[in-house]
PDB file of C-alpha atoms in Angstrom:
ATOM      1  CA  UNK A   1     -75.161  13.555 -42.766  1.00  0.00           C
ATOM      2  CA  UNK A   2     -73.511  10.498 -41.282  1.00  0.00           C
ATOM      3  CA  UNK A   3     -69.745  10.719 -40.588  1.00  0.00           C
ATOM      4  CA  UNK A   4     -69.511   7.652 -42.818  1.00  0.00           C
ATOM      5  CA  UNK A   5     -71.811   4.795 -44.238  1.00  0.00           C
ATOM      6  CA  UNK A   6     -70.657   1.233 -44.624  1.00  0.00           C
ATOM      7  CA  UNK A   7     -67.723  -0.580 -43.171  1.00  0.00           C
ATOM      8  CA  UNK A   8     -65.178   1.341 -40.969  1.00  0.00           C
ATOM      9  CA  UNK A   9     -62.105  -0.575 -39.961  1.00  0.00           C
ATOM     10  CA  UNK A  10     -61.138  -0.669 -36.248  1.00  0.00           C
ATOM     11  CA  UNK A  11     -57.532  -0.539 -37.332  1.00  0.00           C
ATOM     12  CA  UNK A  12     -54.736  -2.327 -35.461  1.00  0.00           C
ATOM     13  CA  UNK A  13     -51.645  -0.466 -34.376  1.00  0.00           C
ATOM     14  CA  UNK A  14     -48.493  -2.174 -35.848  1.00  0.00           C
ATOM     15  CA  UNK A  15     -45.421  -2.229 -33.558  1.00  0.00           C
ATOM     16  CA  UNK A  16     -41.819  -2.806 -34.019  1.00  0.00           C
ATOM     17  CA  UNK A  17     -40.064  -5.636 -32.070  1.00  0.00           C
ATOM     18  CA  UNK A  18     -39.141  -3.132 -29.360  1.00  0.00           C
ATOM     19  CA  UNK A  19     -42.836  -2.209 -28.984  1.00  0.00           C
ATOM     20  CA  UNK A  20     -42.719   1.200 -30.505  1.00  0.00           C
ATOM     21  CA  UNK A  21     -45.257   2.261 -33.108  1.00  0.00           C
ATOM     22  CA  UNK A  22     -44.417   1.129 -36.742  1.00  0.00           C
ATOM     23  CA  UNK A  23     -45.467   4.286 -38.611  1.00  0.00           C
ATOM     24  CA  UNK A  24     -44.186   2.971 -41.937  1.00  0.00           C
ATOM     25  CA  UNK A  25     -46.311  -0.123 -41.596  1.00  0.00           C
ATOM     26  CA  UNK A  26     -49.305   2.006 -40.422  1.00  0.00           C
ATOM     27  CA  UNK A  27     -48.998   3.987 -43.604  1.00  0.00           C
ATOM     28  CA  UNK A  28     -49.118   0.737 -45.693  1.00  0.00           C
ATOM     29  CA  UNK A  29     -52.252  -0.378 -43.785  1.00  0.00           C
ATOM     30  CA  UNK A  30     -53.908   2.985 -44.327  1.00  0.00           C
ATOM     31  CA  UNK A  31     -53.228   2.816 -48.143  1.00  0.00           C
ATOM     32  CA  UNK A  32     -54.566  -0.577 -48.335  1.00  0.00           C
ATOM     33  CA  UNK A  33     -57.855   0.320 -46.714  1.00  0.00           C
ATOM     34  CA  UNK A  34     -58.274   3.360 -48.791  1.00  0.00           C
ATOM     35  CA  UNK A  35     -57.671   1.120 -52.003  1.00  0.00           C
ATOM     36  CA  UNK A  36     -59.811  -1.721 -50.933  1.00  0.00           C
ATOM     37  CA  UNK A  37     -63.360  -0.377 -50.116  1.00  0.00           C
ATOM     38  CA  UNK A  38     -63.042   0.615 -46.428  1.00  0.00           C
ATOM     39  CA  UNK A  39     -65.259   3.454 -45.783  1.00  0.00           C
ATOM     40  CA  UNK A  40     -63.659   4.857 -42.735  1.00  0.00           C
ATOM     41  CA  UNK A  41     -60.643   4.426 -40.512  1.00  0.00           C
ATOM     42  CA  UNK A  42     -61.067   4.179 -36.711  1.00  0.00           C
ATOM     43  CA  UNK A  43     -57.758   4.831 -35.153  1.00  0.00           C
ATOM     44  CA  UNK A  44     -56.744   4.270 -31.453  1.00  0.00           C
ATOM     45  CA  UNK A  45     -59.796   2.254 -30.602  1.00  0.00           C
ATOM     46  CA  UNK A  46     -59.801  -1.029 -28.575  1.00  0.00           C
ATOM     47  CA  UNK A  47     -58.463  -3.002 -31.631  1.00  0.00           C
ATOM     48  CA  UNK A  48     -55.627  -0.275 -31.777  1.00  0.00           C
ATOM     49  CA  UNK A  49     -54.438  -1.100 -28.275  1.00  0.00           C
ATOM     50  CA  UNK A  50     -55.005   2.472 -27.245  1.00  0.00           C
ATOM     51  CA  UNK A  51     -55.226   1.478 -23.560  1.00  0.00           C
ATOM     52  CA  UNK A  52     -51.436   0.679 -23.586  1.00  0.00           C
ATOM     53  CA  UNK A  53     -50.539   3.962 -25.270  1.00  0.00           C
ATOM     54  CA  UNK A  54     -49.103   7.060 -23.330  1.00  0.00           C
ATOM     55  CA  UNK A  55     -51.134  10.170 -24.131  1.00  0.00           C
ATOM     56  CA  UNK A  56     -48.261  11.470 -26.247  1.00  0.00           C
ATOM     57  CA  UNK A  57     -48.266   8.346 -28.340  1.00  0.00           C
ATOM     58  CA  UNK A  58     -52.112   8.342 -28.541  1.00  0.00           C
ATOM     59  CA  UNK A  59     -52.258  11.785 -30.046  1.00  0.00           C
ATOM     60  CA  UNK A  60     -49.276  11.283 -32.337  1.00  0.00           C
ATOM     61  CA  UNK A  61     -50.784   8.163 -33.871  1.00  0.00           C
ATOM     62  CA  UNK A  62     -54.037  10.023 -34.344  1.00  0.00           C
ATOM     63  CA  UNK A  63     -52.251  12.974 -36.033  1.00  0.00           C
ATOM     64  CA  UNK A  64     -50.104  10.710 -38.271  1.00  0.00           C
ATOM     65  CA  UNK A  65     -53.197   8.762 -39.412  1.00  0.00           C
ATOM     66  CA  UNK A  66     -54.999  11.958 -40.352  1.00  0.00           C
ATOM     67  CA  UNK A  67     -52.020  13.266 -42.055  1.00  0.00           C
ATOM     68  CA  UNK A  68     -51.440  10.235 -44.148  1.00  0.00           C
ATOM     69  CA  UNK A  69     -54.989   9.536 -44.943  1.00  0.00           C
ATOM     70  CA  UNK A  70     -55.433  13.071 -46.613  1.00  0.00           C
ATOM     71  CA  UNK A  71     -59.206  13.039 -46.441  1.00  0.00           C
ATOM     72  CA  UNK A  72     -59.346  10.034 -48.822  1.00  0.00           C
ATOM     73  CA  UNK A  73     -61.747   8.552 -46.395  1.00  0.00           C
ATOM     74  CA  UNK A  74     -62.953   9.817 -42.974  1.00  0.00           C
ATOM     75  CA  UNK A  75     -60.740   9.267 -39.847  1.00  0.00           C
ATOM     76  CA  UNK A  76     -62.476   8.750 -36.642  1.00  0.00           C
ATOM     77  CA  UNK A  77     -60.169   9.139 -33.560  1.00  0.00           C
ATOM     78  CA  UNK A  78     -60.728   7.000 -30.399  1.00  0.00           C
ATOM     79  CA  UNK A  79     -60.329   9.670 -27.624  1.00  0.00           C
ATOM     80  CA  UNK A  80     -62.354   7.936 -24.648  1.00  0.00           C
ATOM     81  CA  UNK A  81     -61.005   7.653 -21.169  1.00  0.00           C
ATOM     82  CA  UNK A  82     -62.289   6.746 -17.773  1.00  0.00           C
ATOM     83  CA  UNK A  83     -61.319  10.331 -16.802  1.00  0.00           C
ATOM     84  CA  UNK A  84     -63.612  13.114 -18.213  1.00  0.00           C
ATOM     85  CA  UNK A  85     -60.680  15.424 -18.136  1.00  0.00           C
ATOM     86  CA  UNK A  86     -58.426  13.217 -20.228  1.00  0.00           C
ATOM     87  CA  UNK A  87     -61.245  12.454 -22.705  1.00  0.00           C
ATOM     88  CA  UNK A  88     -61.795  16.180 -23.119  1.00  0.00           C
ATOM     89  CA  UNK A  89     -58.170  17.031 -23.666  1.00  0.00           C
ATOM     90  CA  UNK A  90     -57.587  14.178 -26.170  1.00  0.00           C
ATOM     91  CA  UNK A  91     -60.804  14.983 -27.929  1.00  0.00           C
ATOM     92  CA  UNK A  92     -60.096  18.642 -28.313  1.00  0.00           C
ATOM     93  CA  UNK A  93     -56.700  17.929 -29.660  1.00  0.00           C
ATOM     94  CA  UNK A  94     -57.865  15.382 -32.184  1.00  0.00           C
ATOM     95  CA  UNK A  95     -60.803  17.636 -33.243  1.00  0.00           C
ATOM     96  CA  UNK A  96     -58.445  20.621 -33.742  1.00  0.00           C
ATOM     97  CA  UNK A  97     -56.038  18.401 -35.813  1.00  0.00           C
ATOM     98  CA  UNK A  98     -58.912  17.502 -38.205  1.00  0.00           C
ATOM     99  CA  UNK A  99     -60.538  14.198 -37.133  1.00  0.00           C
ATOM    100  CA  UNK A 100     -63.722  13.754 -38.986  1.00  0.00           C
ATOM    101  CA  UNK A 101     -65.327  12.212 -35.875  1.00  0.00           C
ATOM    102  CA  UNK A 102     -64.492  11.102 -32.345  1.00  0.00           C
ATOM    103  CA  UNK A 103     -65.199   7.689 -30.834  1.00  0.00           C
ATOM    104  CA  UNK A 104     -65.831   8.127 -27.082  1.00  0.00           C
ATOM    105  CA  UNK A 105     -66.099   4.786 -25.006  1.00  0.00           C
ATOM    106  CA  UNK A 106     -67.995   4.746 -21.743  1.00  0.00           C
ATOM    107  CA  UNK A 107     -65.634   5.446 -18.855  1.00  0.00           C
ATOM    108  CA  UNK A 108     -64.329   1.952 -17.859  1.00  0.00           C
ATOM    109  CA  UNK A 109     -63.601   0.866 -14.282  1.00  0.00           C
ATOM    110  CA  UNK A 110     -65.553   3.780 -12.722  1.00  0.00           C
ATOM    111  CA  UNK A 111     -68.923   2.199 -13.667  1.00  0.00           C
ATOM    112  CA  UNK A 112     -70.715   5.674 -13.805  1.00  0.00           C
ATOM    113  CA  UNK A 113     -74.520   6.001 -13.288  1.00  0.00           C
ATOM    114  CA  UNK A 114     -76.611   6.859 -16.237  1.00  0.00           C
ATOM    115  CA  UNK A 115     -76.622  10.490 -14.903  1.00  0.00           C
ATOM    116  CA  UNK A 116     -72.847  10.364 -14.777  1.00  0.00           C
ATOM    117  CA  UNK A 117     -72.639   9.117 -18.330  1.00  0.00           C
ATOM    118  CA  UNK A 118     -74.943  11.869 -19.502  1.00  0.00           C
ATOM    119  CA  UNK A 119     -72.714  14.509 -17.777  1.00  0.00           C
ATOM    120  CA  UNK A 120     -69.537  12.877 -19.104  1.00  0.00           C
ATOM    121  CA  UNK A 121     -70.565  12.880 -22.797  1.00  0.00           C
ATOM    122  CA  UNK A 122     -72.034  16.319 -22.404  1.00  0.00           C
ATOM    123  CA  UNK A 123     -68.845  17.598 -20.993  1.00  0.00           C
ATOM    124  CA  UNK A 124     -66.631  16.204 -23.771  1.00  0.00           C
ATOM    125  CA  UNK A 125     -69.001  17.261 -26.526  1.00  0.00           C
ATOM    126  CA  UNK A 126     -69.023  20.910 -25.166  1.00  0.00           C
ATOM    127  CA  UNK A 127     -65.215  21.158 -25.532  1.00  0.00           C
ATOM    128  CA  UNK A 128     -64.533  19.065 -28.557  1.00  0.00           C
ATOM    129  CA  UNK A 129     -65.889  20.581 -31.801  1.00  0.00           C
ATOM    130  CA  UNK A 130     -66.378  17.376 -33.792  1.00  0.00           C
ATOM    131  CA  UNK A 131     -69.102  14.843 -34.296  1.00  0.00           C
ATOM    132  CA  UNK A 132     -69.074  12.371 -31.516  1.00  0.00           C
ATOM    133  CA  UNK A 133     -69.856   8.590 -31.639  1.00  0.00           C
ATOM    134  CA  UNK A 134     -70.752   7.076 -28.262  1.00  0.00           C
ATOM    135  CA  UNK A 135     -69.314   3.597 -27.701  1.00  0.00           C
ATOM    136  CA  UNK A 136     -71.177   1.072 -25.640  1.00  0.00           C
ATOM    137  CA  UNK A 137     -69.354  -2.088 -24.874  1.00  0.00           C
ATOM    138  CA  UNK A 138     -70.314  -3.051 -21.310  1.00  0.00           C
ATOM    139  CA  UNK A 139     -68.435  -6.449 -21.743  1.00  0.00           C
ATOM    140  CA  UNK A 140     -65.173  -4.500 -21.624  1.00  0.00           C
ATOM    141  CA  UNK A 141     -66.056  -1.423 -19.587  1.00  0.00           C
ATOM    142  CA  UNK A 142     -68.599  -2.729 -17.081  1.00  0.00           C
ATOM    143  CA  UNK A 143     -70.685   0.364 -18.093  1.00  0.00           C
ATOM    144  CA  UNK A 144     -73.814   0.220 -20.367  1.00  0.00           C
ATOM    145  CA  UNK A 145     -75.400   3.144 -21.996  1.00  0.00           C
ATOM    146  CA  UNK A 146     -79.135   2.663 -21.638  1.00  0.00           C
ATOM    147  CA  UNK A 147     -81.356   3.559 -24.590  1.00  0.00           C
ATOM    148  CA  UNK A 148     -82.976   6.459 -22.717  1.00  0.00           C
ATOM    149  CA  UNK A 149     -79.683   7.960 -21.928  1.00  0.00           C
ATOM    150  CA  UNK A 150     -78.830   7.703 -25.583  1.00  0.00           C
ATOM    151  CA  UNK A 151     -81.973   9.358 -26.515  1.00  0.00           C
ATOM    152  CA  UNK A 152     -81.467  12.191 -24.087  1.00  0.00           C
ATOM    153  CA  UNK A 153     -77.837  12.909 -25.184  1.00  0.00           C
ATOM    154  CA  UNK A 154     -78.741  12.884 -28.900  1.00  0.00           C
ATOM    155  CA  UNK A 155     -81.680  15.236 -28.206  1.00  0.00           C
ATOM    156  CA  UNK A 156     -79.765  17.684 -25.999  1.00  0.00           C
ATOM    157  CA  UNK A 157     -76.284  17.845 -27.644  1.00  0.00           C
ATOM    158  CA  UNK A 158     -75.862  18.833 -31.212  1.00  0.00           C
ATOM    159  CA  UNK A 159     -72.596  17.061 -31.896  1.00  0.00           C
ATOM    160  CA  UNK A 160     -73.386  13.712 -30.339  1.00  0.00           C
ATOM    161  CA  UNK A 161     -74.644  12.177 -33.453  1.00  0.00           C
ATOM    162  CA  UNK A 162     -73.919   8.342 -33.265  1.00  0.00           C
ATOM    163  CA  UNK A 163     -73.472   5.271 -31.292  1.00  0.00           C
ATOM    164  CA  UNK A 164     -71.171   2.275 -31.846  1.00  0.00           C
ATOM    165  CA  UNK A 165     -73.418  -0.438 -30.221  1.00  0.00           C
ATOM    166  CA  UNK A 166     -71.405  -3.551 -29.139  1.00  0.00           C
ATOM    167  CA  UNK A 167     -73.688  -4.605 -26.269  1.00  0.00           C
ATOM    168  CA  UNK A 168     -74.740  -7.637 -28.374  1.00  0.00           C
ATOM    169  CA  UNK A 169     -78.367  -6.881 -27.211  1.00  0.00           C
ATOM    170  CA  UNK A 170     -80.558  -6.559 -30.167  1.00  0.00           C
ATOM    171  CA  UNK A 171     -83.481  -5.542 -28.088  1.00  0.00           C
ATOM    172  CA  UNK A 172     -81.541  -2.577 -26.720  1.00  0.00           C
ATOM    173  CA  UNK A 173     -80.560  -1.526 -30.241  1.00  0.00           C
ATOM    174  CA  UNK A 174     -84.272  -1.524 -31.279  1.00  0.00           C
ATOM    175  CA  UNK A 175     -85.032   0.568 -28.211  1.00  0.00           C
ATOM    176  CA  UNK A 176     -82.360   3.023 -29.164  1.00  0.00           C
ATOM    177  CA  UNK A 177     -83.781   3.408 -32.625  1.00  0.00           C
ATOM    178  CA  UNK A 178     -87.362   3.736 -31.337  1.00  0.00           C
ATOM    179  CA  UNK A 179     -86.589   6.269 -28.544  1.00  0.00           C
ATOM    180  CA  UNK A 180     -84.478   8.435 -30.864  1.00  0.00           C
ATOM    181  CA  UNK A 181     -87.014   8.151 -33.726  1.00  0.00           C
ATOM    182  CA  UNK A 182     -84.015   6.901 -35.747  1.00  0.00           C
ATOM    183  CA  UNK A 183     -82.242  10.471 -35.211  1.00  0.00           C
ATOM    184  CA  UNK A 184     -79.030   8.712 -34.410  1.00  0.00           C
ATOM    185  CA  UNK A 185     -76.482   7.146 -36.693  1.00  0.00           C
ATOM    186  CA  UNK A 186     -76.023   3.629 -35.350  1.00  0.00           C
ATOM    187  CA  UNK A 187     -73.072   1.470 -36.104  1.00  0.00           C
ATOM    188  CA  UNK A 188     -72.704  -2.248 -35.250  1.00  0.00           C
ATOM    189  CA  UNK A 189     -69.784  -2.902 -32.961  1.00  0.00           C
ATOM    190  CA  UNK A 190     -70.044  -6.650 -33.550  1.00  0.00           C
ATOM    191  CA  UNK A 191     -69.079  -8.245 -36.832  1.00  0.00           C
ATOM    192  CA  UNK A 192     -71.504 -11.133 -36.374  1.00  0.00           C
ATOM    193  CA  UNK A 193     -74.541  -8.777 -36.184  1.00  0.00           C
ATOM    194  CA  UNK A 194     -73.857  -6.432 -39.161  1.00  0.00           C
ATOM    195  CA  UNK A 195     -77.034  -7.336 -41.041  1.00  0.00           C
ATOM    196  CA  UNK A 196     -79.373  -7.539 -38.085  1.00  0.00           C
ATOM    197  CA  UNK A 197     -78.393  -4.018 -37.055  1.00  0.00           C
ATOM    198  CA  UNK A 198     -78.638  -2.679 -40.695  1.00  0.00           C
ATOM    199  CA  UNK A 199     -82.203  -4.156 -40.636  1.00  0.00           C
ATOM    200  CA  UNK A 200     -82.961  -1.765 -37.588  1.00  0.00           C
ATOM    201  CA  UNK A 201     -81.584   1.225 -39.353  1.00  0.00           C
ATOM    202  CA  UNK A 202     -77.824   1.122 -38.783  1.00  0.00           C
ATOM    203  CA  UNK A 203     -75.548   3.027 -40.944  1.00  0.00           C
ATOM    204  CA  UNK A 204     -72.876   0.392 -40.995  1.00  0.00           C
ATOM    205  CA  UNK A 205     -70.191  -1.320 -38.835  1.00  0.00           C
ATOM    206  CA  UNK A 206     -67.074  -0.462 -36.899  1.00  0.00           C
ATOM    207  CA  UNK A 207     -65.297  -3.653 -37.777  1.00  0.00           C
ATOM    208  CA  UNK A 208     -62.497  -5.895 -36.616  1.00  0.00           C
ATOM    209  CA  UNK A 209     -63.074  -8.189 -39.667  1.00  0.00           C
ATOM    210  CA  UNK A 210     -62.280  -5.411 -41.935  1.00  0.00           C
ATOM    211  CA  UNK A 211     -58.643  -5.638 -40.911  1.00  0.00           C
ATOM    212  CA  UNK A 212     -58.437  -8.805 -42.912  1.00  0.00           C
ATOM    213  CA  UNK A 213     -61.400  -8.695 -45.210  1.00  0.00           C
ATOM    214  CA  UNK A 214     -61.972  -5.043 -46.051  1.00  0.00           C
ATOM    215  CA  UNK A 215     -63.849  -5.572 -49.357  1.00  0.00           C
ATOM    216  CA  UNK A 216     -66.044  -8.329 -48.082  1.00  0.00           C
ATOM    217  CA  UNK A 217     -67.107  -6.344 -45.024  1.00  0.00           C
ATOM    218  CA  UNK A 218     -67.804  -3.284 -47.108  1.00  0.00           C
ATOM    219  CA  UNK A 219     -69.814  -5.563 -49.503  1.00  0.00           C
ATOM    220  CA  UNK A 220     -72.015  -6.789 -46.659  1.00  0.00           C
ATOM    221  CA  UNK A 221     -73.156  -3.227 -46.159  1.00  0.00           C
ATOM    222  CA  UNK A 222     -73.181  -2.131 -49.736  1.00  0.00           C
ATOM    223  CA  UNK A 223     -75.277  -4.994 -50.891  1.00  0.00           C
ATOM    224  CA  UNK A 224     -77.840  -4.364 -48.103  1.00  0.00           C
ATOM    225  CA  UNK A 225     -78.057  -0.787 -48.974  1.00  0.00           C
ATOM    226  CA  UNK A 226     -78.650  -1.532 -52.664  1.00  0.00           C
ATOM    227  CA  UNK A 227     -81.436  -3.925 -51.736  1.00  0.00           C
ATOM    228  CA  UNK A 228     -79.530  -7.088 -52.275  1.00  0.00           C
ATOM    229  CA  UNK A 229     -80.644  -8.404 -48.933  1.00  0.00           C
ATOM    230  CA  UNK A 230     -80.071 -12.082 -49.891  1.00  0.00           C
ATOM    231  CA  UNK A 231     -76.463 -11.434 -51.141  1.00  0.00           C
ATOM    232  CA  UNK A 232     -75.684  -9.394 -47.886  1.00  0.00           C
ATOM    233  CA  UNK A 233     -77.111 -12.054 -45.525  1.00  0.00           C
ATOM    234  CA  UNK A 234     -75.230 -14.785 -47.434  1.00  0.00           C
ATOM    235  CA  UNK A 235     -71.865 -13.069 -47.133  1.00  0.00           C
ATOM    236  CA  UNK A 236     -72.709 -12.227 -43.435  1.00  0.00           C
ATOM    237  CA  UNK A 237     -73.214 -15.921 -42.746  1.00  0.00           C
ATOM    238  CA  UNK A 238     -70.152 -17.130 -44.669  1.00  0.00           C
ATOM    239  CA  UNK A 239     -68.036 -14.820 -42.553  1.00  0.00           C
ATOM    240  CA  UNK A 240     -69.379 -16.077 -39.197  1.00  0.00           C
ATOM    241  CA  UNK A 241     -66.778 -18.862 -38.689  1.00  0.00           C
ATOM    242  CA  UNK A 242     -64.012 -16.511 -39.390  1.00  0.00           C
ATOM    243  CA  UNK A 243     -65.546 -13.841 -37.137  1.00  0.00           C
ATOM    244  CA  UNK A 244     -65.866 -16.366 -34.349  1.00  0.00           C
ATOM    245  CA  UNK A 245     -62.043 -17.137 -34.617  1.00  0.00           C
ATOM    246  CA  UNK A 246     -61.254 -13.512 -34.618  1.00  0.00           C
ATOM    247  CA  UNK A 247     -62.747 -13.473 -31.148  1.00  0.00           C
ATOM    248  CA  UNK A 248     -61.499 -16.835 -29.963  1.00  0.00           C
ATOM    249  CA  UNK A 249     -59.424 -14.832 -27.514  1.00  0.00           C
ATOM    250  CA  UNK A 250     -59.674 -11.248 -26.423  1.00  0.00           C
ATOM    251  CA  UNK A 251     -59.477  -8.663 -29.285  1.00  0.00           C
ATOM    252  CA  UNK A 252     -57.045  -7.768 -30.802  1.00  0.00           C
ATOM    253  CA  UNK A 253     -54.997 -10.891 -30.062  1.00  0.00           C
ATOM    254  CA  UNK A 254     -56.487 -12.994 -32.860  1.00  0.00           C
ATOM    255  CA  UNK A 255     -56.701 -10.307 -35.623  1.00  0.00           C
ATOM    256  CA  UNK A 256     -53.094  -9.339 -35.144  1.00  0.00           C
ATOM    257  CA  UNK A 257     -52.151 -12.999 -35.509  1.00  0.00           C
ATOM    258  CA  UNK A 258     -54.373 -13.149 -38.738  1.00  0.00           C
ATOM    259  CA  UNK A 259     -52.581 -10.109 -40.244  1.00  0.00           C
ATOM    260  CA  UNK A 260     -49.210 -11.543 -39.420  1.00  0.00           C
ATOM    261  CA  UNK A 261     -50.486 -14.883 -41.132  1.00  0.00           C
ATOM    262  CA  UNK A 262     -51.276 -12.816 -44.217  1.00  0.00           C
ATOM    263  CA  UNK A 263     -47.795 -11.444 -44.233  1.00  0.00           C
ATOM    264  CA  UNK A 264     -48.450  -7.986 -42.975  1.00  0.00           C
ATOM    265  CA  UNK A 265     -45.836  -8.098 -40.212  1.00  0.00           C
ATOM    266  CA  UNK A 266     -47.747  -5.821 -37.767  1.00  0.00           C
ATOM    267  CA  UNK A 267     -45.710  -7.081 -34.970  1.00  0.00           C
ATOM    268  CA  UNK A 268     -46.780  -8.347 -31.601  1.00  0.00           C
ATOM    269  CA  UNK A 269     -48.976  -7.085 -28.754  1.00  0.00           C
ATOM    270  CA  UNK A 270     -48.285  -4.933 -25.846  1.00  0.00           C
ATOM    271  CA  UNK A 271     -48.680  -6.533 -22.372  1.00  0.00           C
ATOM    272  CA  UNK A 272     -50.794  -7.553 -20.662  1.00  0.00           C
ATOM    273  CA  UNK A 273     -51.928  -9.036 -23.973  1.00  0.00           C
ATOM    274  CA  UNK A 274     -50.121 -12.213 -25.155  1.00  0.00           C
ATOM    275  CA  UNK A 275     -49.724 -14.080 -28.299  1.00  0.00           C
ATOM    276  CA  UNK A 276     -52.503 -16.289 -29.666  1.00  0.00           C
ATOM    277  CA  UNK A 277     -52.255 -19.901 -28.446  1.00  0.00           C
ATOM    278  CA  UNK A 278     -51.205 -22.475 -30.978  1.00  0.00           C
ATOM    279  CA  UNK A 279     -54.533 -24.273 -30.976  1.00  0.00           C
ATOM    280  CA  UNK A 280     -56.418 -21.143 -31.726  1.00  0.00           C
ATOM    281  CA  UNK A 281     -53.798 -20.167 -34.325  1.00  0.00           C
ATOM    282  CA  UNK A 282     -54.525 -23.450 -36.127  1.00  0.00           C
ATOM    283  CA  UNK A 283     -58.353 -22.886 -36.147  1.00  0.00           C
ATOM    284  CA  UNK A 284     -57.888 -19.319 -37.174  1.00  0.00           C
ATOM    285  CA  UNK A 285     -55.669 -20.239 -40.146  1.00  0.00           C
ATOM    286  CA  UNK A 286     -58.237 -22.837 -41.053  1.00  0.00           C
ATOM    287  CA  UNK A 287     -61.144 -20.328 -40.979  1.00  0.00           C
ATOM    288  CA  UNK A 288     -59.068 -17.831 -43.109  1.00  0.00           C
ATOM    289  CA  UNK A 289     -58.639 -20.443 -45.712  1.00  0.00           C
ATOM    290  CA  UNK A 290     -62.275 -21.608 -45.857  1.00  0.00           C
ATOM    291  CA  UNK A 291     -63.259 -17.884 -46.202  1.00  0.00           C
ATOM    292  CA  UNK A 292     -60.832 -17.449 -49.043  1.00  0.00           C
ATOM    293  CA  UNK A 293     -58.503 -14.809 -47.747  1.00  0.00           C
ATOM    294  CA  UNK A 294     -55.419 -17.127 -47.148  1.00  0.00           C
TER     295      UNK A 294
END
């Protein structure tokens, strides 16, 4: 059984003015998603600025999210690292605390070989007793998981069950599904490709868009699964201008601005990320208005 089906939010981490984590605001966001159709919460991913957290902060945010969600919807913890040892320790702790799944990004900067990726994921899975979602996003990590490596891992390791595919390469996605005989739970890592990947057998999306449009992102998936392909596609295409603006600068710069424009007061960003430029803020606000969420 899939960890979740539908739209999982790659949730932002709200900060106070001094840069510390705003746990009260995080609780409000979690409640909002549980009440507005989001199918899973992915905490401490790229969108959550996990790369700027200390290991102590990282695991505290994961634990807090699991505690507050109280099994209303699955919680998937981002516990990847470019150090296999660190990924193992974070993953073990998150699994022991009750995470429903672990999102493990490819080791960034090191640029491991395919054999290195195989050994990395196998080592983490051996120690962390929870379902694992591999995360392929070479545009950020410089490291792509090839379809043959995905197939090998899914075949050889019982608790490696899924992949978040954010390569943007539809042909690679098709190869993954063909080489695994569909025996992998695939999630789109790109909001502009939800419907195309669902058509290839994906279980849903791990979404930035869900931060500001949880119901609509859920509905794109739900309509597809119920056979309303026309409605699903129509909503996907309607969302494209907003999706493009949510990536006008590096994620999560625009989505945090979008949430603040909606009155969420999630705070700023940790450096080296900086605030969205005025020009992009204007076009983002316009796209939000046109989509009907502002």
